[in-house]
XYZ file of C-alpha atoms in Angstrom:
448
model
C -21.767 30.780 -13.605
C -21.988 28.981 -16.664
C -25.224 27.506 -17.227
C -24.042 25.169 -20.124
C -20.299 23.981 -20.901
C -19.173 22.343 -23.842
C -16.360 20.192 -23.183
C -13.907 19.729 -26.358
C -12.560 15.995 -25.767
C -12.965 12.327 -25.328
C -12.173 9.753 -23.595
C -11.973 9.530 -19.663
C -11.255 13.318 -19.585
C -14.390 14.446 -20.887
C -16.023 12.005 -18.407
C -13.939 13.841 -15.761
C -15.190 17.047 -16.255
C -18.686 16.400 -17.219
C -18.832 15.038 -13.398
C -17.198 18.405 -12.310
C -20.072 19.889 -14.293
C -22.724 17.984 -13.099
C -21.861 18.258 -9.268
C -22.042 22.070 -10.367
C -25.046 21.937 -11.346
C -24.017 22.956 -14.789
C -25.268 21.772 -18.049
C -23.158 19.690 -20.378
C -22.547 19.461 -24.226
C -20.627 16.352 -25.741
C -18.781 16.756 -28.702
C -17.969 13.202 -30.562
C -16.353 12.265 -34.013
C -18.369 9.403 -36.044
C -15.710 7.080 -34.013
C -17.151 8.133 -30.587
C -20.779 7.972 -30.761
C -21.060 5.051 -28.402
C -18.501 7.002 -26.104
C -19.692 7.050 -22.231
C -18.902 10.975 -22.471
C -21.406 10.751 -25.047
C -23.886 8.803 -23.066
C -23.845 11.410 -19.977
C -23.494 14.346 -21.479
C -26.898 16.192 -21.599
C -26.371 17.023 -25.447
C -24.093 15.864 -28.402
C -22.691 16.559 -31.293
C -20.980 15.088 -34.004
C -18.240 17.107 -35.579
C -16.468 14.923 -38.128
C -14.766 12.024 -38.946
C -12.415 9.771 -36.738
C -9.255 11.262 -37.512
C -8.344 13.911 -35.086
C -7.530 16.835 -37.447
C -11.347 16.594 -39.114
C -13.189 16.313 -35.899
C -11.452 16.987 -32.309
C -8.733 19.451 -33.853
C -11.257 20.945 -35.960
C -11.976 24.504 -34.720
C -15.030 26.151 -36.791
C -16.830 22.440 -35.661
C -16.603 23.101 -32.233
C -17.248 26.794 -32.890
C -20.607 25.841 -34.492
C -21.539 23.170 -31.762
C -21.004 25.765 -29.450
C -23.157 28.463 -30.956
C -26.037 25.548 -32.369
C -26.257 24.484 -28.237
C -25.595 27.783 -26.624
C -23.137 26.617 -24.435
C -21.202 29.577 -23.057
C -17.775 27.993 -21.783
C -15.742 25.172 -23.526
C -13.169 22.942 -21.570
C -10.410 21.975 -23.527
C -9.643 18.782 -21.343
C -5.710 17.528 -22.047
C -4.151 17.148 -25.385
C -5.877 18.189 -28.669
C -6.704 21.726 -28.198
C -6.026 22.198 -25.083
C -2.129 23.896 -25.008
C -3.362 25.679 -28.743
C -2.906 29.686 -28.063
C -5.096 30.643 -31.434
C -7.913 28.329 -30.283
C -8.420 30.560 -27.070
C -8.081 33.408 -29.213
C -10.849 32.206 -31.241
C -13.126 30.895 -28.573
C -12.766 34.110 -26.800
C -13.645 36.017 -30.370
C -16.632 34.410 -30.741
C -17.752 35.556 -27.133
C -17.298 32.095 -25.818
C -14.846 31.541 -22.361
C -11.803 29.384 -22.835
C -11.305 27.459 -19.466
C -7.550 27.259 -18.949
C -4.894 30.523 -19.209
C -4.802 33.680 -21.033
C -3.715 32.834 -24.718
C -0.296 34.721 -23.939
C 0.647 32.527 -21.587
C -0.421 29.454 -23.695
C 2.082 30.829 -25.973
C 5.082 31.721 -24.155
C 5.019 28.301 -22.434
C 4.610 26.518 -25.625
C 8.136 27.823 -26.678
C 10.464 26.241 -24.662
C 13.028 28.533 -25.818
C 10.903 31.463 -24.331
C 9.853 29.605 -21.425
C 12.934 29.000 -20.387
C 13.900 32.609 -20.200
C 10.348 33.877 -18.917
C 10.703 31.693 -15.896
C 14.289 32.493 -15.178
C 13.330 35.755 -14.844
C 11.418 35.412 -12.223
C 13.615 33.345 -10.313
C 12.668 29.804 -10.995
C 15.974 27.875 -11.368
C 16.846 26.460 -14.505
C 19.156 23.466 -16.259
C 22.550 24.699 -17.836
C 22.264 25.368 -21.315
C 21.681 27.723 -24.232
C 20.575 30.624 -24.127
C 18.103 30.436 -27.121
C 17.654 28.454 -30.173
C 20.759 26.797 -31.525
C 22.453 28.013 -34.634
C 25.004 26.011 -36.537
C 27.019 22.950 -35.226
C 29.766 25.261 -34.746
C 28.002 27.158 -31.730
C 26.759 23.735 -30.551
C 29.698 22.881 -29.797
C 31.196 25.408 -28.319
C 28.244 25.668 -25.807
C 28.305 21.669 -25.278
C 32.041 22.604 -24.617
C 31.082 24.999 -21.872
C 28.132 22.965 -20.302
C 30.129 19.374 -20.760
C 28.524 16.149 -21.736
C 26.480 14.996 -22.308
C 23.944 17.245 -23.307
C 19.946 17.155 -24.642
C 18.912 18.592 -27.717
C 15.178 19.356 -27.013
C 12.961 21.183 -29.921
C 11.416 24.427 -28.839
C 8.478 23.569 -29.557
C 8.336 19.893 -29.035
C 6.455 17.876 -25.837
C 5.827 14.214 -25.512
C 9.686 13.674 -25.883
C 9.779 14.344 -29.734
C 12.328 15.822 -30.669
C 14.850 15.024 -28.067
C 17.907 13.737 -28.564
C 21.214 12.755 -26.280
C 24.844 13.502 -27.256
C 27.002 11.495 -24.552
C 30.168 12.876 -26.751
C 31.291 15.209 -29.182
C 31.552 12.952 -31.968
C 27.817 12.169 -31.189
C 26.643 15.799 -31.410
C 26.053 16.395 -34.976
C 23.784 13.294 -35.263
C 22.014 14.864 -32.068
C 21.352 18.112 -33.584
C 20.175 16.612 -37.295
C 18.098 14.109 -35.609
C 16.089 15.904 -33.696
C 15.839 19.426 -36.418
C 14.503 17.082 -38.445
C 11.744 15.535 -35.762
C 10.651 18.872 -34.744
C 10.265 19.968 -37.813
C 8.077 17.133 -38.910
C 5.738 16.706 -35.742
C 6.053 20.911 -34.856
C 6.633 22.531 -38.398
C 9.144 24.535 -36.430
C 12.955 23.268 -36.541
C 14.387 25.367 -33.783
C 16.421 23.242 -31.358
C 17.855 24.130 -27.883
C 20.257 22.602 -25.395
C 20.358 21.594 -21.836
C 22.996 19.640 -19.890
C 21.938 15.839 -19.486
C 21.272 15.075 -16.061
C 22.059 11.337 -15.617
C 19.540 10.075 -12.541
C 17.149 12.779 -11.912
C 14.030 12.860 -10.538
C 10.878 14.540 -12.858
C 8.932 16.429 -9.866
C 5.898 18.735 -10.842
C 4.362 21.465 -9.099
C 0.406 21.890 -9.139
C -0.589 25.467 -8.743
C -4.114 27.213 -9.468
C -3.939 31.082 -9.533
C -7.081 33.320 -9.964
C -7.844 36.750 -11.710
C -6.888 38.453 -8.397
C -3.417 37.873 -8.091
C -3.933 34.783 -5.804
C -1.577 31.679 -6.984
C -1.130 28.883 -4.630
C 0.159 25.207 -5.072
C -1.146 21.499 -4.589
C 2.089 20.224 -3.914
C 3.920 18.264 -6.230
C 3.787 15.103 -8.248
C 6.685 12.890 -8.565
C 6.211 11.457 -12.437
C 9.763 10.051 -12.897
C 8.665 6.691 -14.282
C 8.513 7.047 -17.711
C 9.084 5.217 -21.142
C 9.956 7.274 -24.171
C 9.447 10.481 -22.077
C 6.075 9.589 -21.546
C 4.796 8.980 -17.941
C 3.193 5.625 -16.753
C 3.055 5.953 -12.654
C 2.640 9.404 -10.727
C 2.400 9.810 -6.987
C 2.324 12.370 -4.643
C 3.658 13.674 -2.589
C 7.451 12.329 -3.844
C 9.349 9.659 -1.619
C 12.571 11.565 -3.384
C 11.021 14.949 -1.559
C 11.445 16.382 2.316
C 9.051 18.936 3.727
C 11.625 22.078 3.326
C 12.513 20.787 -0.142
C 8.663 20.859 -0.760
C 8.253 24.449 0.450
C 10.411 25.781 -0.609
C 10.114 24.817 -4.610
C 6.856 25.709 -3.483
C 7.345 28.774 -2.992
C 9.017 29.033 -5.884
C 6.514 28.412 -7.826
C 3.551 30.709 -6.734
C 5.763 33.435 -6.583
C 7.004 33.335 -10.007
C 3.539 32.618 -11.994
C 1.810 36.039 -9.917
C 4.898 37.948 -10.660
C 3.690 36.679 -14.734
C 0.165 37.300 -13.623
C -0.542 33.524 -14.200
C -4.491 32.291 -14.602
C -5.887 29.242 -14.335
C -4.382 25.642 -13.462
C -1.065 24.600 -14.486
C 1.991 22.291 -13.975
C 5.680 23.569 -13.288
C 7.687 20.311 -14.241
C 11.374 20.099 -12.559
C 14.511 17.756 -12.772
C 15.572 16.761 -9.261
C 18.702 15.760 -8.547
C 21.132 16.243 -5.880
C 19.073 18.485 -3.932
C 18.766 21.232 -7.150
C 15.812 22.286 -9.393
C 15.701 22.844 -13.033
C 12.946 23.790 -14.853
C 12.522 22.096 -18.000
C 8.942 22.931 -18.542
C 5.186 24.219 -17.498
C 1.584 22.656 -18.727
C -0.595 25.398 -19.319
C -3.563 22.639 -19.029
C -5.487 20.015 -16.483
C -2.370 17.222 -16.382
C -3.387 13.686 -16.992
C -1.899 12.820 -13.403
C -4.249 15.809 -11.188
C -6.172 12.845 -9.759
C -3.139 12.510 -7.273
C -2.910 15.915 -6.395
C -6.262 16.103 -5.494
C -6.395 12.576 -3.686
C -3.907 14.334 -1.341
C -5.259 17.561 -1.497
C -8.762 16.691 -1.643
C -9.620 19.813 -3.829
C -11.109 19.806 -6.935
C -8.717 20.943 -9.775
C -11.309 20.889 -12.570
C -14.491 22.648 -10.458
C -11.262 25.037 -9.066
C -10.808 25.779 -12.533
C -14.818 26.367 -14.228
C -14.555 28.639 -10.976
C -11.809 30.496 -12.014
C -12.814 30.407 -15.490
C -16.122 31.865 -14.388
C -14.321 34.891 -13.093
C -14.376 33.621 -9.105
C -11.463 34.207 -6.839
C -10.327 31.187 -4.429
C -11.350 30.698 -1.430
C -8.566 29.191 -0.063
C -5.365 30.263 1.164
C -1.812 28.539 1.111
C -2.296 28.138 4.775
C -5.865 26.095 4.380
C -3.702 23.452 1.644
C -3.205 20.114 3.516
C -1.235 17.540 1.914
C -3.163 13.954 3.461
C -1.581 10.515 2.859
C 0.028 9.260 -0.277
C -1.557 9.161 -3.269
C 0.057 6.991 -6.726
C -1.787 6.696 -10.516
C -1.148 3.720 -12.934
C -1.851 4.609 -16.383
C -4.189 2.274 -18.059
C -2.886 1.935 -22.113
C -4.604 -0.777 -24.856
C -1.541 -1.523 -25.002
C 1.557 -4.442 -24.998
C 2.264 -4.285 -21.467
C 5.840 -4.411 -22.081
C 6.723 -3.604 -25.865
C 3.913 -0.879 -25.859
C 2.176 -1.951 -29.254
C -1.012 -0.330 -29.336
C -3.878 -2.611 -28.878
C -7.229 -1.092 -29.937
C -10.251 -3.543 -30.070
C -13.433 -4.520 -27.980
C -13.866 -5.020 -24.393
C -15.265 -8.216 -24.191
C -14.942 -8.335 -19.843
C -14.628 -4.933 -18.021
C -13.976 -5.020 -14.378
C -13.946 -1.486 -11.910
C -12.180 -2.115 -8.794
C -13.317 -0.581 -5.775
C -12.895 -0.120 -1.932
C -11.861 2.523 0.399
C -9.722 5.045 -1.483
C -9.737 3.706 -4.796
C -10.787 5.773 -7.717
C -10.372 4.532 -11.289
C -11.062 7.165 -14.212
C -12.113 5.381 -17.354
C -15.001 5.528 -20.274
C -14.600 1.596 -20.940
C -17.183 -0.399 -20.549
C -17.858 -3.797 -21.637
C -19.076 -4.064 -25.430
C -17.215 -1.077 -25.694
C -14.883 -0.347 -29.022
C -11.661 1.120 -28.277
C -10.933 3.100 -31.755
C -7.339 3.031 -33.318
C -7.279 6.541 -34.425
C -6.315 8.347 -30.655
C -4.319 8.019 -27.722
C -4.170 4.659 -26.025
C -5.001 5.362 -22.884
C -7.612 3.612 -21.602
C -8.362 4.543 -18.035
C -6.228 5.832 -14.701
C -6.334 3.562 -11.661
C -5.921 6.130 -8.506
C -5.248 4.727 -4.870
C -4.933 7.108 -1.902
C -3.907 5.722 1.536
C -2.815 6.849 5.073
C 1.364 6.646 4.177
C 3.056 4.952 1.274
C 3.125 2.182 1.989
C -0.519 1.898 2.446
C -1.296 2.693 -0.863
C 1.122 0.397 -2.378
C -0.530 -2.875 -0.544
C -3.830 -0.953 -1.796
C -2.158 -0.422 -4.874
C -1.465 -3.922 -5.313
C -4.868 -5.280 -4.653
C -6.706 -2.580 -6.839
C -4.673 -4.184 -9.545
C -5.400 -7.539 -9.127
C -9.102 -6.944 -8.643
C -9.153 -4.540 -12.539
C -10.182 -6.855 -15.199
C -10.085 -5.821 -18.790
C -10.618 -8.363 -21.098
C -10.490 -8.336 -25.230
C -7.738 -6.210 -25.290
C -4.220 -6.042 -24.261
C -3.057 -3.596 -21.009
C -0.513 -2.106 -19.378
C -2.006 -4.119 -16.118
C 0.690 -6.565 -15.786
C 3.660 -4.441 -15.726
C 2.417 -2.468 -12.861
C 1.290 -5.712 -11.404
C 5.084 -6.461 -12.034
C 6.507 -3.188 -10.732
C 4.508 -2.850 -7.419
C 6.322 -6.170 -6.594
C 10.107 -4.688 -7.141
C 11.924 -3.368 -4.725
C 13.612 -0.280 -5.932
C 9.860 0.737 -6.517
C 8.912 -0.199 -2.814
C 11.596 1.747 -1.512
C 10.798 4.976 -3.940
C 14.190 4.876 -5.036
C 14.287 4.948 -9.338
C 14.983 8.129 -11.552
C 14.146 9.164 -15.134
C 15.969 6.669 -16.706
C 14.970 3.621 -14.430
C 12.050 1.786 -16.181
C 13.289 1.919 -19.595
C 16.665 -0.083 -18.075
C 14.389 -1.910 -16.366
C 12.700 -3.182 -19.318
C 15.893 -3.175 -21.652
C 17.256 -6.354 -18.634
C 14.460 -7.818 -19.256
C 14.402 -7.801 -23.255
C 11.351 -5.766 -23.405
């Protein structure tokens, strides 16, 4: 097992990884920008190293500085968390070249799944169902029109190197296609340096279902059930729950077995999440995230399995100690992403926390690096905390969430708490009757 791990991230996820390391008896190194000198993850780590000024490109994305921090402190492994360098295959290779262990998948799998076209082809070959669409990158507008005619409108144009909803455009009818292609290509080039796009059938009211997996070096792959991430705004998740209100036991077993069998064939290693659109009883692959997910705590809540701990054990060469039959789903869990944003316009709201009170009680977890007096900087993602609640069933979970939201106090900035206080009382949410377009339509109807 490792004696010291460097955490190449910040905020709540850096704190989450630090906690897992401490419980395993592993010393930790926090890296930080000058803007994060007083951050909680820096305060609680055993050591800390400043790696640059506030802009991410000069600090949290600065590979030479991160490697130097490892060498200075003697850290044997790097945990990248999520975002920043977590899905950068070249970073994983550089880490290995310096004799340091990257706590994550093999570089070839990060690279494969980072290319949405190659990923779709690869998973299709090992038995995972995919959305009808182009076999590869779309060439000319004429080719695009032909493919769209074959799969039928509406169609979704997606960046091959995309993520986070960037480089995605919908063409509802033939005359929309040319503009959708041009816009998606321009966004993809700007965001990812690659203007390749592909096309898929646009599903009208699908659920976003993802399957959490763990895979060891001995070829064993287990899944931890599914998460429903259908409440989204501009393709960004805001609310996740497990298990999904939309699946029955047979569907859950079917998709879990499909995913684990496929990833065993691919020789996958570590934690990962395979994401699907689910409509009319059919699953369609959209992407795989080769890292820890923001919403991993809901899977931990319903299974009792520490995913970060398992990531570290696998990276150290350990084998999974559990069989699929050992994974049991207990109760229901929901996570709300508490962002430093206006609850309805989603305008960022950095600033100083003047009041802070975290909710507590049975089945309540609040992952956050906030504290009274902490200044949320304007340079990074607006996620300020994650409220996770667990109950014996979905109704108990919802009532516990309502109570916890009313207890949570964050003063001095705007947050998304009021949005969740409203959603947790909406009939469609209470009934579990929503899809990936539901939240945007809900907000639009209220002028948000």
